[in-house]
Short mmCIF file of C-alpha atoms in Angstrom, two decimals:
data_model
loop_
_atom_site.label_atom_id
_atom_site.label_comp_id
_atom_site.label_asym_id
_atom_site.label_seq_id
_atom_site.Cartn_x
_atom_site.Cartn_y
_atom_site.Cartn_z
CA LEU A 1 -10.14 -3.28 0.66
CA GLN A 2 -6.59 -4.13 1.71
CA THR A 3 -7.57 -7.54 3.09
CA ARG A 4 -9.78 -8.40 0.10
CA LEU A 5 -7.02 -7.47 -2.36
CA GLN A 6 -4.34 -9.40 -0.49
CA ALA A 7 -6.20 -12.55 0.55
CA GLY A 8 -9.35 -12.61 -1.59
CA GLN A 9 -10.04 -14.06 -5.02
CA GLY A 10 -11.13 -12.24 -8.17
CA TYR A 11 -10.93 -8.63 -7.00
CA GLY A 12 -8.29 -7.47 -9.49
CA ASN A 13 -7.29 -3.84 -8.99
CA THR A 14 -8.40 -1.39 -6.32
CA LEU A 15 -11.26 0.13 -8.34
CA LYS A 16 -12.66 -3.29 -9.22
CA CYS A 17 -12.42 -4.29 -5.56
CA VAL A 18 -14.38 -1.19 -4.49
CA LEU A 19 -17.10 -1.83 -7.05
CA THR A 20 -17.33 -5.55 -6.25
CA VAL A 21 -17.63 -4.99 -2.50
CA TYR A 22 -20.27 -2.30 -2.98
CA ARG A 23 -22.26 -4.35 -5.49
CA ASN A 24 -22.26 -7.51 -3.36
CA GLU A 25 -22.42 -6.08 0.17
CA SER A 26 -23.43 -2.39 -0.16
CA LEU A 27 -21.76 0.21 2.08
CA THR A 28 -21.72 -2.11 5.11
CA GLY A 29 -19.14 -4.28 3.34
CA PHE A 30 -16.53 -1.54 3.78
CA PHE A 31 -16.94 -1.58 7.57
CA LYS A 32 -16.73 -5.31 8.27
CA GLY A 33 -14.46 -6.19 11.17
CA MET A 34 -14.20 -2.56 12.29
CA SER A 35 -15.56 -2.83 15.85
CA PHE A 36 -12.75 -4.87 17.42
CA PRO A 37 -9.87 -2.73 16.05
CA LEU A 38 -11.82 0.41 16.94
CA ALA A 39 -12.27 -0.76 20.54
CA SER A 40 -8.60 -1.71 20.94
CA ILE A 41 -6.77 0.97 18.93
CA GLY A 42 -6.37 3.25 21.95
CA ILE A 43 -4.64 0.55 24.02
CA TYR A 44 -2.55 -0.64 21.08
CA SER A 45 -1.34 2.84 20.11
CA SER A 46 -0.62 3.88 23.70
CA VAL A 47 1.50 0.76 24.22
CA VAL A 48 3.45 1.23 20.97
CA PHE A 49 4.12 4.94 21.48
CA GLY A 50 4.77 4.42 25.19
CA VAL A 51 7.30 1.63 24.59
CA PHE A 52 9.03 3.67 21.89
CA SER A 53 9.27 6.83 24.03
CA ASN A 54 10.34 5.08 27.21
CA THR A 55 12.94 2.97 25.41
CA GLN A 56 14.39 6.18 23.95
CA ARG A 57 14.48 7.76 27.39
CA PHE A 58 16.13 4.67 28.86
CA LEU A 59 18.81 4.66 26.15
CA SER A 60 19.44 8.39 26.58
CA GLN A 61 19.86 7.83 30.31
CA LEU A 62 22.37 5.04 29.67
CA ARG A 63 24.37 6.96 27.08
CA HIS A 64 24.21 10.54 28.33
CA GLY A 65 22.99 10.32 31.91
CA ASP A 66 19.96 12.41 30.95
CA PRO A 67 16.66 10.81 29.84
CA ALA A 68 15.64 14.08 28.16
CA ALA A 69 18.74 14.19 25.92
CA ALA A 70 18.11 14.13 22.17
CA PRO A 71 18.19 10.51 21.00
CA SER A 72 20.63 9.42 18.31
CA LEU A 73 19.59 7.63 15.11
CA ALA A 74 20.77 4.34 16.63
CA ASP A 75 18.64 4.95 19.74
CA MET A 76 15.55 5.70 17.65
CA THR A 77 16.14 2.58 15.55
CA LEU A 78 16.53 0.34 18.59
CA ALA A 79 13.46 1.87 20.26
CA SER A 80 11.49 1.26 17.05
CA LEU A 81 12.59 -2.39 17.00
CA VAL A 82 11.45 -2.88 20.60
CA ALA A 83 8.10 -1.21 19.88
CA GLY A 84 7.63 -3.48 16.85
CA VAL A 85 8.26 -6.63 18.88
CA ILE A 86 5.91 -5.61 21.70
CA SER A 87 3.18 -4.57 19.27
CA VAL A 88 2.84 -8.12 17.93
CA GLY A 89 1.60 -9.46 21.28
CA ILE A 90 -1.37 -7.09 21.24
CA GLY A 91 -1.88 -6.64 17.53
CA THR A 92 -1.96 -10.26 16.29
CA PRO A 93 -5.31 -11.29 17.89
CA VAL A 94 -6.92 -8.01 16.83
CA GLU A 95 -5.73 -8.37 13.24
CA LEU A 96 -6.80 -12.02 13.17
CA VAL A 97 -10.37 -11.28 14.27
CA LYS A 98 -10.64 -8.35 11.84
CA ILE A 99 -9.46 -10.42 8.88
CA ARG A 100 -11.60 -13.45 9.75
CA LEU A 101 -14.71 -11.24 9.90
CA GLN A 102 -13.83 -9.54 6.63
CA MET A 103 -13.09 -12.76 4.76
CA GLN A 104 -15.73 -15.13 6.13
CA THR A 105 -18.21 -14.61 3.28
CA GLN A 106 -15.68 -14.82 0.45
CA PRO A 107 -16.00 -17.70 -2.03
CA TYR A 108 -13.16 -20.19 -1.78
CA THR A 109 -12.07 -21.76 -5.06
CA LYS A 110 -8.94 -23.74 -4.19
CA ALA A 111 -9.93 -27.26 -5.22
CA ASN A 112 -7.17 -29.14 -3.49
CA ALA A 113 -7.48 -27.45 -0.10
CA LYS A 114 -8.92 -29.27 2.88
CA LEU A 115 -12.21 -27.50 3.55
CA ASN A 116 -13.80 -27.22 6.97
CA SER A 117 -17.38 -28.27 7.61
CA THR A 118 -18.89 -24.84 6.96
CA ALA A 119 -19.75 -24.19 3.33
CA PRO A 120 -17.56 -21.54 1.67
CA GLY A 121 -19.34 -18.24 1.27
CA SER A 122 -21.62 -18.63 4.30
CA PRO A 123 -21.00 -16.67 7.52
CA VAL A 124 -19.03 -18.46 10.22
CA TYR A 125 -18.84 -15.81 12.94
CA ARG A 126 -21.64 -13.71 14.42
CA GLY A 127 -19.32 -10.94 15.60
CA PRO A 128 -15.87 -10.24 17.07
CA ILE A 129 -16.49 -11.90 20.45
CA HIS A 130 -18.00 -15.00 18.84
CA CYS A 131 -15.08 -15.06 16.39
CA LEU A 132 -12.51 -14.88 19.20
CA ARG A 133 -14.31 -17.54 21.24
CA THR A 134 -14.66 -19.86 18.24
CA ILE A 135 -10.96 -19.61 17.38
CA LEU A 136 -10.01 -20.32 21.00
CA GLN A 137 -12.28 -23.36 21.15
CA LYS A 138 -11.10 -24.84 17.84
CA GLU A 139 -7.46 -23.78 17.68
CA GLY A 140 -6.50 -22.79 21.23
CA ILE A 141 -4.05 -20.04 22.16
CA PRO A 142 -1.78 -20.77 19.14
CA GLY A 143 -4.78 -20.11 16.89
CA ILE A 144 -5.19 -16.61 18.35
CA TYR A 145 -1.59 -15.87 17.37
CA ARG A 146 -1.81 -17.29 13.87
CA GLY A 147 0.39 -15.21 11.59
CA ASN A 148 2.46 -13.79 14.45
CA VAL A 149 5.79 -14.56 12.73
CA ALA A 150 4.68 -12.76 9.58
CA MET A 151 3.41 -9.88 11.68
CA LEU A 152 6.75 -9.71 13.51
CA LEU A 153 8.56 -9.58 10.17
CA ARG A 154 6.14 -6.85 9.11
CA ASP A 155 6.14 -4.66 12.22
CA VAL A 156 9.80 -4.69 13.29
CA PRO A 157 11.09 -3.09 10.06
CA GLY A 158 7.76 -1.30 9.66
CA TYR A 159 8.11 0.66 12.89
CA CYS A 160 11.71 1.53 12.01
CA ALA A 161 10.31 3.01 8.79
CA TYR A 162 7.65 4.75 10.88
CA PHE A 163 9.35 6.49 13.78
CA VAL A 164 12.75 7.24 12.21
CA PRO A 165 11.42 8.97 9.04
CA TYR A 166 8.94 10.87 11.21
CA ALA A 167 11.71 12.32 13.39
CA MET A 168 13.96 13.09 10.44
CA PHE A 169 11.26 14.66 8.27
CA CYS A 170 9.87 16.61 11.22
CA ASP A 171 13.30 18.13 11.84
CA TRP A 172 13.72 18.88 8.15
CA ILE A 173 10.47 20.82 7.72
CA THR A 174 10.54 22.59 11.08
CA PRO A 175 11.55 26.25 10.57
CA HIS A 176 15.09 27.07 11.69
CA GLY A 177 15.17 28.53 15.17
CA SER A 178 11.91 26.97 16.31
CA ILE A 179 12.01 25.16 19.64
CA ALA A 180 9.43 22.58 18.57
CA PRO A 181 7.67 21.67 15.32
CA ASN A 182 4.33 23.32 14.65
CA PRO A 183 1.14 21.24 14.23
CA PHE A 184 1.32 21.40 10.43
CA SER A 185 4.89 20.08 10.41
CA ILE A 186 3.87 17.26 12.75
CA TRP A 187 0.88 16.39 10.56
CA VAL A 188 2.90 16.30 7.32
CA ALA A 189 5.82 14.40 8.87
CA GLY A 190 3.43 11.87 10.42
CA GLY A 191 1.65 11.36 7.11
CA VAL A 192 4.89 10.85 5.18
CA ALA A 193 6.11 8.40 7.84
CA GLY A 194 2.88 6.43 7.59
CA ALA A 195 3.06 6.18 3.79
CA VAL A 196 6.73 5.12 3.89
CA SER A 197 6.09 2.57 6.62
CA TRP A 198 3.21 0.90 4.80
CA ALA A 199 5.21 0.79 1.57
CA VAL A 200 7.90 -1.13 3.47
CA CYS A 201 5.37 -3.35 5.27
CA THR A 202 3.16 -4.38 2.35
CA PRO A 203 5.01 -7.57 1.22
CA MET A 204 4.84 -9.15 4.69
CA ASP A 205 1.38 -7.68 5.22
CA VAL A 206 0.20 -9.78 2.26
CA VAL A 207 1.66 -12.91 3.85
CA LYS A 208 0.14 -12.09 7.24
CA SER A 209 -3.29 -11.44 5.74
CA ARG A 210 -3.24 -14.73 3.85
CA LEU A 211 -2.14 -16.73 6.87
CA GLN A 212 -4.83 -15.20 9.08
CA ALA A 213 -7.58 -15.51 6.47
CA ASP A 214 -6.59 -19.14 6.01
CA GLY A 215 -8.59 -21.27 8.43
CA VAL A 216 -12.07 -19.82 7.92
CA TYR A 217 -12.94 -22.58 5.44
CA SER A 218 -9.59 -24.09 4.57
CA ASN A 219 -6.11 -24.96 5.78
CA GLN A 220 -3.92 -24.15 2.83
CA TYR A 221 -0.69 -22.87 4.39
CA LYS A 222 1.62 -24.68 6.81
CA GLY A 223 3.40 -21.52 7.93
CA THR A 224 5.01 -18.26 6.88
CA ILE A 225 7.59 -19.75 4.50
CA ASP A 226 5.03 -22.07 2.92
CA CYS A 227 2.64 -19.14 2.38
CA MET A 228 5.39 -17.10 0.73
CA LEU A 229 6.40 -19.98 -1.55
CA GLN A 230 2.86 -20.89 -2.57
CA SER A 231 1.94 -17.27 -3.20
CA TYR A 232 5.05 -16.73 -5.34
CA GLN A 233 4.61 -19.99 -7.29
CA ASN A 234 0.95 -19.28 -8.03
CA GLU A 235 1.03 -15.53 -8.71
CA GLY A 236 4.62 -14.40 -9.10
CA LEU A 237 6.50 -11.59 -7.38
CA LYS A 238 3.71 -9.07 -7.93
CA VAL A 239 1.55 -10.82 -5.33
CA PHE A 240 3.65 -9.30 -2.54
CA PHE A 241 2.64 -5.81 -3.62
CA ARG A 242 -1.10 -6.37 -3.53
CA GLY A 243 -2.80 -3.58 -1.62
CA LEU A 244 0.26 -1.30 -1.86
CA LEU A 245 -1.75 1.65 -3.19
CA VAL A 246 -4.48 1.26 -0.56
CA ASN A 247 -1.93 0.89 2.23
CA THR A 248 0.08 3.98 1.30
CA ILE A 249 -3.01 6.14 0.69
CA ARG A 250 -4.61 5.21 4.00
CA GLY A 251 -1.24 5.38 5.78
CA PHE A 252 -0.86 9.12 5.25
CA PRO A 253 -4.02 10.51 6.95
CA SER A 254 -4.18 7.87 9.69
CA SER A 255 -0.54 8.33 10.72
CA ALA A 256 -0.75 12.11 10.36
CA ALA A 257 -3.68 12.15 12.80
CA MET A 258 -1.93 9.67 15.12
CA PHE A 259 1.28 11.67 15.45
CA LEU A 260 -0.55 14.98 15.72
CA GLY A 261 -2.77 13.63 18.48
CA TYR A 262 0.23 12.14 20.28
CA GLU A 263 2.36 15.29 20.16
CA LEU A 264 -0.50 17.63 21.11
CA SER A 265 -1.51 15.35 23.99
CA LEU A 266 2.05 15.32 25.30
CA LYS A 267 2.24 19.11 25.14
CA ALA A 268 -1.10 19.45 26.93
CA MET A 269 -0.08 17.05 29.70
CA LYS A 270 3.29 18.76 30.17
CA ARG A 271 1.55 22.15 30.37
CA CYS A 272 -0.90 20.84 32.97
CA GLN A 273 1.96 19.33 34.97
CA SER A 274 3.94 22.56 34.95
CA GLU A 275 0.88 24.54 36.06
CA THR A 276 0.14 22.08 38.85
CA ASN A 277 3.80 21.89 40.00
CA PRO A 278 5.39 25.24 39.15
#
């Protein structure tokens, strides 16, 4: 839904988008492009959380001489920035393939755009591997990283609005005197962090989605700035908030589960390590 609302034509609001997708593509339309992100989400999340945690430990070691020392707000912010930069290298190709698969059957109505040989509305890619191979053959390595600047501008502030609110909200709702937050506190704090992060990310997420969807049938945008200017000129400021409701709603449960799984996994591994090496 998010991609269709941000880069598609004629979907209107969220409810209309849901009804249109279901009417035209049945339930399978809601799961287009799912396989590639599903196969790579474990690697992507482990890299992002690993970079964030290890950067915090490195900064604590530099500042306090103890990697286990509580990180400051500045340390968390810097670690979030580093995680955001690293995430783009892995996330851009995955996002590109997902969006191309989701948008390949959408009608294209821009009359003055230079259309590719394939007729708009007909499938271009047979699946994620074929999509990736086709982009590499036609556009090379730069094609795989189409939209990487927009994704960088999305993820760097986005991860600051992800990890920092999580830590702050987790501390706030953890009962006084507790050594560590309980699972419910982790779940709520993670959900709030996800919703806040996606609210911050949505404007650049719109630009990224449009840049990556561009190229299936057309070549409309010359780059990030051109995409922002064309989008604003054609649809006004409101265009940068397309998909905001969908992003914030989905951000809560997905991030809540992510943080809960991360924290519980860490506790389990630390417990196993202490039992193995008492």
